[in-house]
CSV table of C-alpha atoms in Angstrom, one decimal:
chain,number,residue,atom,x,y,z
A,1,UNK,CA,0.0,0.0,0.0
A,2,UNK,CA,2.7,2.5,1.1
A,3,UNK,CA,5.1,1.3,-1.6
A,4,UNK,CA,2.5,1.8,-4.3
A,5,UNK,CA,1.9,5.4,-3.3
A,6,UNK,CA,5.6,6.5,-3.3
A,7,UNK,CA,5.6,7.9,-6.9
A,8,UNK,CA,2.4,9.9,-6.4
A,9,UNK,CA,3.4,11.2,-3.0
A,10,UNK,CA,6.8,12.3,-4.3
A,11,UNK,CA,5.2,14.0,-7.3
A,12,UNK,CA,2.9,16.0,-5.0
A,13,UNK,CA,5.7,16.9,-2.7
A,14,UNK,CA,7.9,18.1,-5.6
A,15,UNK,CA,5.1,20.2,-6.9
A,16,UNK,CA,4.7,21.9,-3.5
A,17,UNK,CA,8.4,22.5,-3.2
A,18,UNK,CA,8.6,24.1,-6.6
A,19,UNK,CA,5.5,26.2,-5.9
A,20,UNK,CA,6.9,27.3,-2.6
A,21,UNK,CA,10.4,28.3,-4.1
A,22,UNK,CA,8.7,30.2,-7.0
A,23,UNK,CA,6.8,32.2,-4.4
A,24,UNK,CA,9.6,32.8,-1.9
A,25,UNK,CA,12.1,33.9,-4.6
A,26,UNK,CA,9.6,36.6,-5.5
A,27,UNK,CA,9.3,35.3,-9.1
A,28,UNK,CA,5.5,35.6,-8.9
A,29,UNK,CA,4.1,38.3,-6.5
A,30,UNK,CA,2.2,36.9,-3.5
A,31,UNK,CA,-1.0,38.8,-4.3
A,32,UNK,CA,-1.2,36.8,-7.6
A,33,UNK,CA,-0.1,33.4,-6.3
A,34,UNK,CA,0.1,32.9,-2.6
A,35,UNK,CA,2.7,30.3,-1.4
A,36,UNK,CA,1.7,27.0,0.1
A,37,UNK,CA,2.7,28.2,3.5
A,38,UNK,CA,0.5,31.3,3.2
A,39,UNK,CA,-2.3,29.1,2.1
A,40,UNK,CA,-1.8,26.9,5.2
A,41,UNK,CA,-1.9,30.0,7.3
A,42,UNK,CA,-5.2,31.1,5.7
A,43,UNK,CA,-6.6,27.7,6.2
A,44,UNK,CA,-5.8,27.7,9.9
A,45,UNK,CA,-7.0,31.3,10.6
A,46,UNK,CA,-10.2,30.8,8.6
A,47,UNK,CA,-10.9,27.3,9.9
A,48,UNK,CA,-14.0,28.1,12.0
A,49,UNK,CA,-15.5,30.0,9.0
A,50,UNK,CA,-14.6,27.2,6.6
A,51,UNK,CA,-16.0,24.6,9.0
A,52,UNK,CA,-19.3,26.5,9.3
A,53,UNK,CA,-19.7,26.8,5.5
A,54,UNK,CA,-18.6,23.2,4.8
A,55,UNK,CA,-21.4,22.0,7.0
A,56,UNK,CA,-23.9,23.8,4.8
A,57,UNK,CA,-22.3,22.5,1.6
A,58,UNK,CA,-22.0,19.0,2.9
A,59,UNK,CA,-25.6,19.0,3.9
A,60,UNK,CA,-26.7,20.0,0.5
A,61,UNK,CA,-24.4,17.5,-1.1
A,62,UNK,CA,-25.6,14.6,1.0
A,63,UNK,CA,-29.3,15.3,0.6
A,64,UNK,CA,-28.8,15.9,-3.2
A,65,UNK,CA,-26.7,12.7,-3.5
A,66,UNK,CA,-29.1,10.5,-1.6
A,67,UNK,CA,-32.1,11.7,-3.5
A,68,UNK,CA,-30.2,11.7,-6.9
A,69,UNK,CA,-29.0,8.1,-6.2
A,70,UNK,CA,-32.5,6.9,-5.2
A,71,UNK,CA,-34.1,8.5,-8.2
A,72,UNK,CA,-31.3,7.1,-10.4
A,73,UNK,CA,-31.9,3.6,-8.9
A,74,UNK,CA,-35.7,3.7,-9.6
A,75,UNK,CA,-35.3,5.1,-13.0
A,76,UNK,CA,-32.8,2.3,-13.9
A,77,UNK,CA,-35.0,-0.5,-12.5
A,78,UNK,CA,-38.1,0.9,-14.3
A,79,UNK,CA,-36.2,1.3,-17.5
A,80,UNK,CA,-34.8,-2.2,-17.2
A,81,UNK,CA,-38.2,-3.7,-16.6
A,82,UNK,CA,-40.0,-2.0,-19.3
A,83,UNK,CA,-38.3,-1.7,-22.7
A,84,UNK,CA,-40.7,1.0,-23.9
A,85,UNK,CA,-39.5,3.3,-21.0
A,86,UNK,CA,-35.9,2.6,-21.9
A,87,UNK,CA,-36.5,3.6,-25.5
A,88,UNK,CA,-38.5,6.6,-24.6
A,89,UNK,CA,-36.3,8.1,-21.8
A,90,UNK,CA,-32.7,7.0,-22.6
A,91,UNK,CA,-32.1,9.8,-25.2
A,92,UNK,CA,-33.7,12.3,-22.9
A,93,UNK,CA,-31.3,11.1,-20.2
A,94,UNK,CA,-28.4,11.8,-22.4
A,95,UNK,CA,-29.7,15.2,-23.3
A,96,UNK,CA,-29.9,16.3,-19.7
A,97,UNK,CA,-26.2,15.7,-19.4
A,98,UNK,CA,-25.3,17.9,-22.3
A,99,UNK,CA,-26.8,21.0,-20.6
A,100,UNK,CA,-24.0,22.7,-18.6
A,101,UNK,CA,-24.9,23.0,-15.0
A,102,UNK,CA,-23.6,26.6,-14.8
A,103,UNK,CA,-26.4,27.6,-17.2
A,104,UNK,CA,-29.1,25.7,-15.4
A,105,UNK,CA,-28.1,26.9,-11.8
A,106,UNK,CA,-29.3,30.6,-12.3
A,107,UNK,CA,-32.6,29.3,-13.7
A,108,UNK,CA,-33.1,27.1,-10.7
A,109,UNK,CA,-32.3,30.0,-8.4
A,110,UNK,CA,-35.1,32.1,-10.2
A,111,UNK,CA,-37.5,29.1,-9.8
A,112,UNK,CA,-36.7,28.0,-6.3
A,113,UNK,CA,-35.1,31.0,-4.5
A,114,UNK,CA,-31.8,31.3,-2.6
A,115,UNK,CA,-32.4,28.6,-0.1
A,116,UNK,CA,-31.3,25.0,-0.3
A,117,UNK,CA,-33.9,23.7,-2.9
A,118,UNK,CA,-32.2,24.9,-6.1
A,119,UNK,CA,-28.8,23.5,-4.9
A,120,UNK,CA,-30.4,20.1,-4.1
A,121,UNK,CA,-32.2,20.1,-7.5
A,122,UNK,CA,-29.0,20.8,-9.3
A,123,UNK,CA,-27.2,18.0,-7.5
A,124,UNK,CA,-29.9,15.6,-8.3
A,125,UNK,CA,-29.7,16.5,-11.9
A,126,UNK,CA,-26.0,15.9,-12.0
A,127,UNK,CA,-25.8,12.8,-9.8
A,128,UNK,CA,-28.7,10.5,-10.9
A,129,UNK,CA,-27.3,10.1,-14.5
A,130,UNK,CA,-24.0,8.2,-13.7
A,131,UNK,CA,-26.0,5.9,-11.3
A,132,UNK,CA,-28.8,5.2,-13.8
A,133,UNK,CA,-26.4,4.6,-16.8
A,134,UNK,CA,-24.1,2.4,-14.6
A,135,UNK,CA,-27.0,0.4,-13.3
A,136,UNK,CA,-28.6,-0.1,-16.7
A,137,UNK,CA,-25.3,-1.3,-18.2
A,138,UNK,CA,-24.9,-3.6,-15.1
A,139,UNK,CA,-28.4,-5.0,-15.4
A,140,UNK,CA,-27.8,-5.8,-19.1
A,141,UNK,CA,-24.5,-7.5,-18.4
A,142,UNK,CA,-26.1,-10.1,-16.2
A,143,UNK,CA,-25.5,-13.6,-17.4
A,144,UNK,CA,-28.4,-14.8,-19.6
A,145,UNK,CA,-27.6,-18.5,-18.9
A,146,UNK,CA,-27.7,-17.9,-15.1
A,147,UNK,CA,-31.1,-16.2,-15.5
A,148,UNK,CA,-32.3,-19.2,-17.5
A,149,UNK,CA,-31.1,-21.5,-14.8
A,150,UNK,CA,-32.9,-19.6,-12.1
A,151,UNK,CA,-36.0,-19.6,-14.2
A,152,UNK,CA,-35.8,-23.4,-14.5
A,153,UNK,CA,-35.8,-23.4,-10.7
A,154,UNK,CA,-39.0,-21.4,-10.8
A,155,UNK,CA,-37.6,-18.1,-9.8
A,156,UNK,CA,-39.9,-15.1,-10.0
A,157,UNK,CA,-38.8,-11.8,-11.6
A,158,UNK,CA,-38.1,-10.2,-8.3
A,159,UNK,CA,-35.9,-13.1,-7.3
A,160,UNK,CA,-34.0,-12.9,-10.6
A,161,UNK,CA,-33.5,-9.2,-9.8
A,162,UNK,CA,-32.4,-9.8,-6.3
A,163,UNK,CA,-30.1,-12.8,-6.9
A,164,UNK,CA,-28.7,-12.0,-10.3
A,165,UNK,CA,-29.4,-8.6,-11.9
A,166,UNK,CA,-28.7,-6.4,-8.9
A,167,UNK,CA,-25.5,-8.1,-7.7
A,168,UNK,CA,-24.2,-8.3,-11.3
A,169,UNK,CA,-24.7,-4.5,-11.5
A,170,UNK,CA,-22.8,-3.7,-8.3
A,171,UNK,CA,-19.4,-2.9,-9.9
A,172,UNK,CA,-21.0,-0.5,-12.3
A,173,UNK,CA,-23.2,1.0,-9.6
A,174,UNK,CA,-20.1,1.8,-7.5
A,175,UNK,CA,-18.2,3.4,-10.4
A,176,UNK,CA,-21.4,5.5,-10.9
A,177,UNK,CA,-21.6,6.3,-7.3
A,178,UNK,CA,-17.9,7.4,-7.1
A,179,UNK,CA,-18.5,9.9,-10.0
A,180,UNK,CA,-21.8,11.0,-8.4
A,181,UNK,CA,-20.1,11.7,-5.1
A,182,UNK,CA,-17.6,13.9,-6.7
A,183,UNK,CA,-20.3,15.7,-8.7
A,184,UNK,CA,-22.4,16.3,-5.6
A,185,UNK,CA,-19.8,18.5,-3.9
A,186,UNK,CA,-18.9,20.4,-7.1
A,187,UNK,CA,-22.7,20.8,-7.9
A,188,UNK,CA,-23.3,22.3,-4.4
A,189,UNK,CA,-20.4,24.7,-4.7
A,190,UNK,CA,-21.4,25.9,-8.2
A,191,UNK,CA,-25.0,26.6,-7.2
A,192,UNK,CA,-24.0,28.4,-4.0
A,193,UNK,CA,-21.6,30.5,-6.2
A,194,UNK,CA,-24.4,31.5,-8.4
A,195,UNK,CA,-26.7,32.6,-5.6
A,196,UNK,CA,-27.1,31.7,-1.9
A,197,UNK,CA,-26.6,32.7,1.7
A,198,UNK,CA,-24.0,30.3,2.9
A,199,UNK,CA,-21.8,27.4,2.0
A,200,UNK,CA,-18.3,27.1,0.5
A,201,UNK,CA,-19.4,28.5,-2.8
A,202,UNK,CA,-20.7,31.7,-1.1
A,203,UNK,CA,-17.5,31.9,0.8
A,204,UNK,CA,-15.5,31.6,-2.4
A,205,UNK,CA,-17.3,34.5,-4.0
A,206,UNK,CA,-16.6,36.7,-0.9
A,207,UNK,CA,-12.9,36.0,-0.8
A,208,UNK,CA,-12.7,36.5,-4.5
A,209,UNK,CA,-14.2,39.9,-4.3
A,210,UNK,CA,-11.8,40.7,-1.5
A,211,UNK,CA,-8.9,39.4,-3.7
A,212,UNK,CA,-7.9,37.2,-0.8
A,213,UNK,CA,-6.2,34.6,-3.0
A,214,UNK,CA,-4.7,32.7,0.0
A,215,UNK,CA,-8.2,32.0,1.3
A,216,UNK,CA,-9.3,31.2,-2.2
A,217,UNK,CA,-6.7,28.5,-2.4
A,218,UNK,CA,-7.5,27.3,1.0
A,219,UNK,CA,-11.1,26.6,0.1
A,220,UNK,CA,-10.2,25.0,-3.2
A,221,UNK,CA,-8.0,22.5,-1.3
A,222,UNK,CA,-10.7,22.0,1.2
A,223,UNK,CA,-13.2,21.2,-1.6
A,224,UNK,CA,-11.0,18.7,-3.3
A,225,UNK,CA,-10.3,17.2,0.1
A,226,UNK,CA,-14.0,16.7,0.8
A,227,UNK,CA,-14.6,15.2,-2.8
A,228,UNK,CA,-11.6,12.8,-2.2
A,229,UNK,CA,-13.0,11.8,1.3
A,230,UNK,CA,-16.4,11.1,-0.2
A,231,UNK,CA,-14.9,9.0,-3.1
A,232,UNK,CA,-12.8,7.1,-0.5
A,233,UNK,CA,-16.1,6.4,1.5
A,234,UNK,CA,-17.6,5.0,-1.6
A,235,UNK,CA,-14.5,3.0,-2.2
A,236,UNK,CA,-14.7,1.5,1.3
A,237,UNK,CA,-18.4,0.7,0.9
A,238,UNK,CA,-17.5,-1.1,-2.4
A,239,UNK,CA,-15.0,-3.2,-0.7
A,240,UNK,CA,-17.4,-4.1,2.1
A,241,UNK,CA,-20.3,-4.9,-0.4
A,242,UNK,CA,-18.1,-7.0,-2.7
A,243,UNK,CA,-15.9,-9.1,-0.5
A,244,UNK,CA,-15.6,-11.7,-3.3
A,245,UNK,CA,-13.5,-9.3,-5.3
A,246,UNK,CA,-10.8,-9.2,-2.6
A,247,UNK,CA,-10.2,-13.0,-2.5
A,248,UNK,CA,-7.1,-14.5,-3.9
A,249,UNK,CA,-7.5,-16.8,-6.8
A,250,UNK,CA,-5.9,-20.0,-5.9
A,251,UNK,CA,-6.6,-23.4,-7.5
A,252,UNK,CA,-7.4,-26.5,-5.6
A,253,UNK,CA,-7.0,-30.0,-6.8
A,254,UNK,CA,-10.0,-32.1,-7.1
B,1,UNK,CA,-40.8,-47.3,-12.6
B,2,UNK,CA,-40.6,-44.4,-14.9
B,3,UNK,CA,-39.2,-41.3,-13.4
B,4,UNK,CA,-39.1,-39.0,-16.4
B,5,UNK,CA,-40.8,-39.5,-19.7
B,6,UNK,CA,-40.6,-37.4,-22.9
B,7,UNK,CA,-43.3,-38.3,-25.3
B,8,UNK,CA,-43.3,-37.5,-29.1
B,9,UNK,CA,-41.7,-34.1,-28.7
B,10,UNK,CA,-41.2,-32.0,-31.8
B,11,UNK,CA,-39.9,-28.5,-32.0
B,12,UNK,CA,-39.0,-26.0,-34.7
B,13,UNK,CA,-37.6,-22.5,-34.7
B,14,UNK,CA,-38.9,-20.1,-37.4
B,15,UNK,CA,-40.0,-23.0,-39.5
B,16,UNK,CA,-36.8,-24.9,-39.2
B,17,UNK,CA,-37.4,-28.2,-37.5
B,18,UNK,CA,-34.9,-28.9,-34.7
B,19,UNK,CA,-36.4,-32.0,-33.0
B,20,UNK,CA,-38.6,-34.6,-34.5
B,21,UNK,CA,-40.8,-36.9,-32.6
B,22,UNK,CA,-38.5,-37.5,-29.7
B,23,UNK,CA,-39.5,-40.2,-27.1
B,24,UNK,CA,-37.2,-41.1,-24.3
B,25,UNK,CA,-37.6,-42.3,-20.8
B,26,UNK,CA,-35.6,-42.4,-17.6
B,27,UNK,CA,-36.2,-45.0,-14.9
B,28,UNK,CA,-35.6,-44.4,-11.2
B,29,UNK,CA,-31.9,-44.6,-10.4
B,30,UNK,CA,-30.8,-44.9,-13.9
B,31,UNK,CA,-28.1,-43.0,-15.8
B,32,UNK,CA,-29.2,-42.4,-19.4
B,33,UNK,CA,-27.0,-40.6,-21.9
B,34,UNK,CA,-28.2,-38.6,-24.8
B,35,UNK,CA,-25.4,-38.9,-27.3
B,36,UNK,CA,-25.2,-36.7,-30.4
B,37,UNK,CA,-23.2,-34.2,-32.2
B,38,UNK,CA,-23.0,-30.6,-31.0
B,39,UNK,CA,-25.8,-28.4,-32.4
B,40,UNK,CA,-28.1,-31.4,-32.9
B,41,UNK,CA,-30.8,-30.1,-30.8
B,42,UNK,CA,-29.8,-31.7,-27.5
B,43,UNK,CA,-29.8,-28.5,-25.6
B,44,UNK,CA,-33.3,-27.6,-27.1
B,45,UNK,CA,-34.6,-30.8,-25.7
B,46,UNK,CA,-33.1,-30.0,-22.3
B,47,UNK,CA,-34.8,-26.6,-22.3
B,48,UNK,CA,-38.1,-28.3,-23.2
B,49,UNK,CA,-37.7,-30.8,-20.3
B,50,UNK,CA,-36.9,-28.0,-17.8
B,51,UNK,CA,-39.9,-26.1,-19.0
B,52,UNK,CA,-38.1,-23.0,-20.4
B,53,UNK,CA,-39.2,-23.9,-24.0
B,54,UNK,CA,-42.6,-24.9,-25.2
B,55,UNK,CA,-42.5,-27.9,-27.6
B,56,UNK,CA,-44.7,-27.7,-30.8
B,57,UNK,CA,-46.0,-31.1,-30.1
B,58,UNK,CA,-45.6,-33.7,-27.3
B,59,UNK,CA,-45.4,-34.0,-23.6
B,60,UNK,CA,-43.0,-34.1,-20.7
B,61,UNK,CA,-44.0,-36.3,-17.7
B,62,UNK,CA,-42.4,-36.4,-14.3
B,63,UNK,CA,-43.6,-39.2,-12.1
B,64,UNK,CA,-46.5,-39.6,-14.5
B,65,UNK,CA,-47.5,-35.9,-14.1
B,66,UNK,CA,-47.6,-33.6,-17.0
B,67,UNK,CA,-45.0,-30.8,-16.6
B,68,UNK,CA,-44.8,-29.6,-20.1
B,69,UNK,CA,-44.2,-25.9,-20.3
B,70,UNK,CA,-43.8,-25.5,-16.6
B,71,UNK,CA,-40.4,-24.3,-15.2
B,72,UNK,CA,-39.8,-25.1,-11.6
B,73,UNK,CA,-39.9,-28.9,-11.6
B,74,UNK,CA,-36.5,-29.9,-13.0
B,75,UNK,CA,-33.3,-28.0,-13.0
B,76,UNK,CA,-30.2,-28.7,-15.0
B,77,UNK,CA,-26.5,-28.3,-15.0
B,78,UNK,CA,-24.4,-27.1,-17.9
B,79,UNK,CA,-20.7,-27.2,-18.9
B,80,UNK,CA,-20.6,-23.6,-17.6
B,81,UNK,CA,-21.0,-24.1,-13.8
B,82,UNK,CA,-23.0,-20.8,-13.5
B,83,UNK,CA,-22.1,-20.4,-9.9
B,84,UNK,CA,-22.8,-16.8,-8.9
B,85,UNK,CA,-19.4,-15.3,-8.3
B,86,UNK,CA,-20.6,-13.0,-5.5
B,87,UNK,CA,-22.1,-15.8,-3.4
B,88,UNK,CA,-20.1,-18.3,-1.4
B,89,UNK,CA,-20.3,-22.0,-2.3
B,90,UNK,CA,-22.6,-22.6,0.6
B,91,UNK,CA,-24.9,-19.8,-0.5
B,92,UNK,CA,-24.8,-20.9,-4.1
B,93,UNK,CA,-25.8,-24.4,-3.2
B,94,UNK,CA,-28.6,-23.0,-0.9
B,95,UNK,CA,-30.0,-20.8,-3.7
B,96,UNK,CA,-32.7,-23.2,-4.9
B,97,UNK,CA,-34.0,-23.4,-1.2
B,98,UNK,CA,-34.0,-19.6,-0.9
B,99,UNK,CA,-36.0,-19.4,-4.2
B,100,UNK,CA,-38.6,-21.7,-2.6
B,101,UNK,CA,-38.8,-19.2,0.3
B,102,UNK,CA,-36.7,-21.1,2.8
B,103,UNK,CA,-34.9,-18.7,5.3
B,104,UNK,CA,-31.2,-18.2,4.7
B,105,UNK,CA,-30.2,-19.8,8.1
B,106,UNK,CA,-32.4,-22.8,7.6
B,107,UNK,CA,-31.3,-23.2,4.0
B,108,UNK,CA,-27.6,-23.2,5.1
B,109,UNK,CA,-28.4,-25.8,7.6
B,110,UNK,CA,-30.0,-28.1,5.0
B,111,UNK,CA,-27.1,-27.7,2.7
B,112,UNK,CA,-24.3,-28.2,5.1
B,113,UNK,CA,-24.5,-32.0,5.7
B,114,UNK,CA,-24.3,-32.5,1.9
B,115,UNK,CA,-20.9,-31.0,1.5
B,116,UNK,CA,-19.0,-34.1,2.7
B,117,UNK,CA,-21.1,-36.4,0.5
B,118,UNK,CA,-20.3,-34.3,-2.5
B,119,UNK,CA,-16.6,-34.1,-1.7
B,120,UNK,CA,-16.8,-30.4,-1.0
B,121,UNK,CA,-15.7,-30.3,2.6
B,122,UNK,CA,-14.1,-27.0,3.6
B,123,UNK,CA,-15.4,-25.0,0.7
B,124,UNK,CA,-18.5,-23.7,2.4
B,125,UNK,CA,-17.2,-20.1,2.9
B,126,UNK,CA,-15.1,-19.9,-0.3
B,127,UNK,CA,-16.1,-18.0,-3.4
B,128,UNK,CA,-16.3,-19.9,-6.7
B,129,UNK,CA,-13.2,-18.1,-8.1
B,130,UNK,CA,-11.2,-19.8,-5.4
B,131,UNK,CA,-12.1,-23.3,-6.6
B,132,UNK,CA,-10.8,-25.5,-9.4
B,133,UNK,CA,-13.0,-26.4,-12.4
B,134,UNK,CA,-13.8,-29.9,-11.0
B,135,UNK,CA,-14.7,-28.6,-7.6
B,136,UNK,CA,-16.9,-25.9,-9.2
B,137,UNK,CA,-18.8,-28.6,-11.1
B,138,UNK,CA,-19.3,-30.5,-7.9
B,139,UNK,CA,-20.7,-27.4,-6.3
B,140,UNK,CA,-23.0,-26.8,-9.3
B,141,UNK,CA,-24.2,-30.4,-9.1
B,142,UNK,CA,-24.9,-29.9,-5.4
B,143,UNK,CA,-27.0,-26.9,-6.2
B,144,UNK,CA,-28.9,-28.9,-8.8
B,145,UNK,CA,-29.5,-31.6,-6.2
B,146,UNK,CA,-30.7,-29.1,-3.7
B,147,UNK,CA,-33.4,-28.1,-6.3
B,148,UNK,CA,-34.7,-31.5,-7.3
B,149,UNK,CA,-33.5,-34.4,-5.1
B,150,UNK,CA,-34.2,-37.2,-7.6
B,151,UNK,CA,-33.6,-36.1,-11.1
B,152,UNK,CA,-30.7,-34.4,-12.6
B,153,UNK,CA,-30.4,-33.0,-16.2
B,154,UNK,CA,-26.8,-32.6,-17.0
B,155,UNK,CA,-25.7,-30.9,-20.3
B,156,UNK,CA,-22.1,-31.8,-21.1
B,157,UNK,CA,-21.2,-31.1,-17.5
B,158,UNK,CA,-17.6,-32.3,-17.6
B,159,UNK,CA,-16.6,-31.4,-21.2
B,160,UNK,CA,-14.5,-28.4,-20.1
B,161,UNK,CA,-12.4,-30.4,-17.8
B,162,UNK,CA,-9.1,-32.0,-18.6
B,163,UNK,CA,-9.0,-35.7,-19.3
B,164,UNK,CA,-7.6,-36.8,-15.9
B,165,UNK,CA,-10.0,-34.6,-13.9
B,166,UNK,CA,-12.8,-35.8,-16.1
B,167,UNK,CA,-12.2,-39.5,-15.4
B,168,UNK,CA,-12.0,-38.8,-11.7
B,169,UNK,CA,-15.2,-36.8,-11.9
B,170,UNK,CA,-16.9,-39.8,-13.6
B,171,UNK,CA,-16.0,-42.1,-10.7
B,172,UNK,CA,-17.1,-39.4,-8.2
B,173,UNK,CA,-20.4,-38.8,-10.0
B,174,UNK,CA,-21.3,-42.5,-10.2
B,175,UNK,CA,-20.6,-42.9,-6.5
B,176,UNK,CA,-22.5,-39.8,-5.4
B,177,UNK,CA,-25.4,-40.8,-7.7
B,178,UNK,CA,-25.6,-44.2,-6.0
B,179,UNK,CA,-25.5,-42.7,-2.6
B,180,UNK,CA,-28.3,-40.1,-3.1
B,181,UNK,CA,-30.3,-42.3,-5.5
B,182,UNK,CA,-30.3,-39.9,-8.3
B,183,UNK,CA,-31.8,-40.5,-11.8
B,184,UNK,CA,-29.7,-38.8,-14.4
B,185,UNK,CA,-30.2,-37.7,-18.0
B,186,UNK,CA,-26.8,-36.9,-19.3
B,187,UNK,CA,-26.1,-35.0,-22.6
B,188,UNK,CA,-22.7,-35.6,-24.2
B,189,UNK,CA,-21.0,-35.7,-27.5
B,190,UNK,CA,-18.2,-37.9,-26.1
B,191,UNK,CA,-18.8,-41.5,-27.1
B,192,UNK,CA,-16.3,-42.9,-24.6
B,193,UNK,CA,-17.8,-41.0,-21.8
B,194,UNK,CA,-21.3,-42.2,-22.7
B,195,UNK,CA,-20.3,-45.9,-22.7
B,196,UNK,CA,-18.3,-45.5,-19.5
B,197,UNK,CA,-21.1,-44.1,-17.3
B,198,UNK,CA,-24.4,-45.0,-18.9
B,199,UNK,CA,-26.9,-47.7,-18.2
B,200,UNK,CA,-28.5,-46.9,-21.5
B,201,UNK,CA,-27.6,-44.5,-24.4
B,202,UNK,CA,-29.9,-42.8,-26.8
B,203,UNK,CA,-28.4,-41.8,-30.1
B,204,UNK,CA,-29.7,-38.4,-31.3
B,205,UNK,CA,-28.6,-37.2,-34.7
B,206,UNK,CA,-29.7,-35.8,-38.0
B,207,UNK,CA,-31.4,-32.5,-38.9
B,208,UNK,CA,-34.0,-32.3,-37.5
B,209,UNK,CA,-32.7,-34.4,-34.6
B,210,UNK,CA,-34.2,-37.8,-34.2
B,211,UNK,CA,-33.6,-40.8,-31.9
B,212,UNK,CA,-31.6,-43.1,-34.1
B,213,UNK,CA,-31.1,-45.9,-31.7
B,214,UNK,CA,-30.9,-47.1,-28.2
B,215,UNK,CA,-28.1,-49.1,-26.7
B,216,UNK,CA,-28.0,-50.8,-23.4
B,217,UNK,CA,-24.6,-51.1,-21.7
B,218,UNK,CA,-24.7,-54.5,-19.9
B,219,UNK,CA,-21.4,-54.0,-18.0
B,220,UNK,CA,-22.3,-54.1,-14.3
B,221,UNK,CA,-21.7,-51.1,-12.0
B,222,UNK,CA,-19.4,-50.1,-10.5
B,223,UNK,CA,-17.5,-50.5,-13.7
B,224,UNK,CA,-13.9,-52.0,-13.7
B,225,UNK,CA,-11.1,-49.6,-14.2
B,226,UNK,CA,-10.0,-51.0,-17.5
B,227,UNK,CA,-13.5,-51.3,-19.0
B,228,UNK,CA,-12.6,-48.8,-21.7
B,229,UNK,CA,-9.7,-51.1,-22.8
B,230,UNK,CA,-11.9,-54.2,-23.2
B,231,UNK,CA,-13.2,-55.7,-26.4
B,232,UNK,CA,-16.8,-55.1,-25.3
B,233,UNK,CA,-16.2,-51.5,-24.9
B,234,UNK,CA,-14.9,-51.3,-28.6
B,235,UNK,CA,-17.8,-53.3,-29.7
B,236,UNK,CA,-20.3,-50.8,-28.2
B,237,UNK,CA,-18.2,-48.0,-29.7
B,238,UNK,CA,-18.3,-49.6,-33.3
B,239,UNK,CA,-22.1,-50.1,-32.9
B,240,UNK,CA,-22.7,-46.4,-31.9
B,241,UNK,CA,-20.4,-45.1,-34.8
B,242,UNK,CA,-22.3,-47.1,-37.4
B,243,UNK,CA,-25.7,-45.9,-36.0
B,244,UNK,CA,-24.8,-42.2,-35.9
């Protein structure tokens, strides 16, 4: 585990060292690019404010993610069960993803106001898609022969779903979830940025107007850290849900 | 006593006849092989017996009761073991019971005494990917057995195994079959395999597939180790080759 990470850790460390030396030699003035140490200072001094705003952003992200994933799940199950629905809605699904969220967010603010609703709606729009598409592919990848075998044993449709289709789709579900988790934080920040009373996005607009670039960088780092943490959480759940993937392949003689 | 009977079954797909007037029967405790070339409609016949396909004509009887077109009576086992990779061997074997509505704990309890009988001791908590091909076929057979305790339909179950494993699986199978009093209908395209393990052999060939003959293997069971080297064995083989 540690050994595998040596190259990436070294690369990040080297980047930080270059960045710090560029700043401390005065090559780039600090009002344009604050040094990593200044960013650290800003992070520490602003910590209470960041925490307060993170709580709001995370709350939006979680609610949006849970709703988005649930809607995505039901959409996928319905579309898998009824081919008509699949044919009717699959193209629409793709179209929703071609609309940039920065364009939709102001509209959502107009429709739903400055409170939490427009943020959650935007997160739902951007998170349900990877889940639905992942699950649909997963359901379709289920082994036809295995389904036939279960049918010969008198299995009902719900049982075929439970014992074959759903477990076959788990890997795709989790890759969808990982993307959705990252989208949820970014979606929350973007919609706060475009109108709101609190959250990391609102905080960003404030520090940007004050040209406090050190704080700007601090919040950027915080947002990526939160996204990474969420993705790691999904990865952890994935390992727990699919223990058969961690087993070593070793043959035994008959 | 007839366990399973297929009566005058015909089937065609899009106007192409695949099976023509097939009648076969399986007595209690018997191992009957259906021998024929690949693509000769053997698998279609199995799907009809297991109720997944509807025959154009004819009937399938189990213990004298009509089960034509009704899945849920007889299950089968294929060359592909079809063990679910995300379930342990124990839970794979217990699957037929779970489908019938038995609780998980109870199902595991019912499966567990069978593991030693099937030569699967110690594999309960393993995943299919951790087992060799032969062991996986054993587990697949156990699952088939948990579904229907007296009849097994096997479609080329050992054809993906190497020759040595295959011959040990034959011995194992005949042994298990006797212990649990299983009647078996066994599809194969391997003439030697058919002569080695069968009580009777149906020859299926032609297009559409028809029963071209029936051969009774008189050699008593358990068969001697060098049965496949004897003159009788060769005589059976010659007879089959002329009929096919």
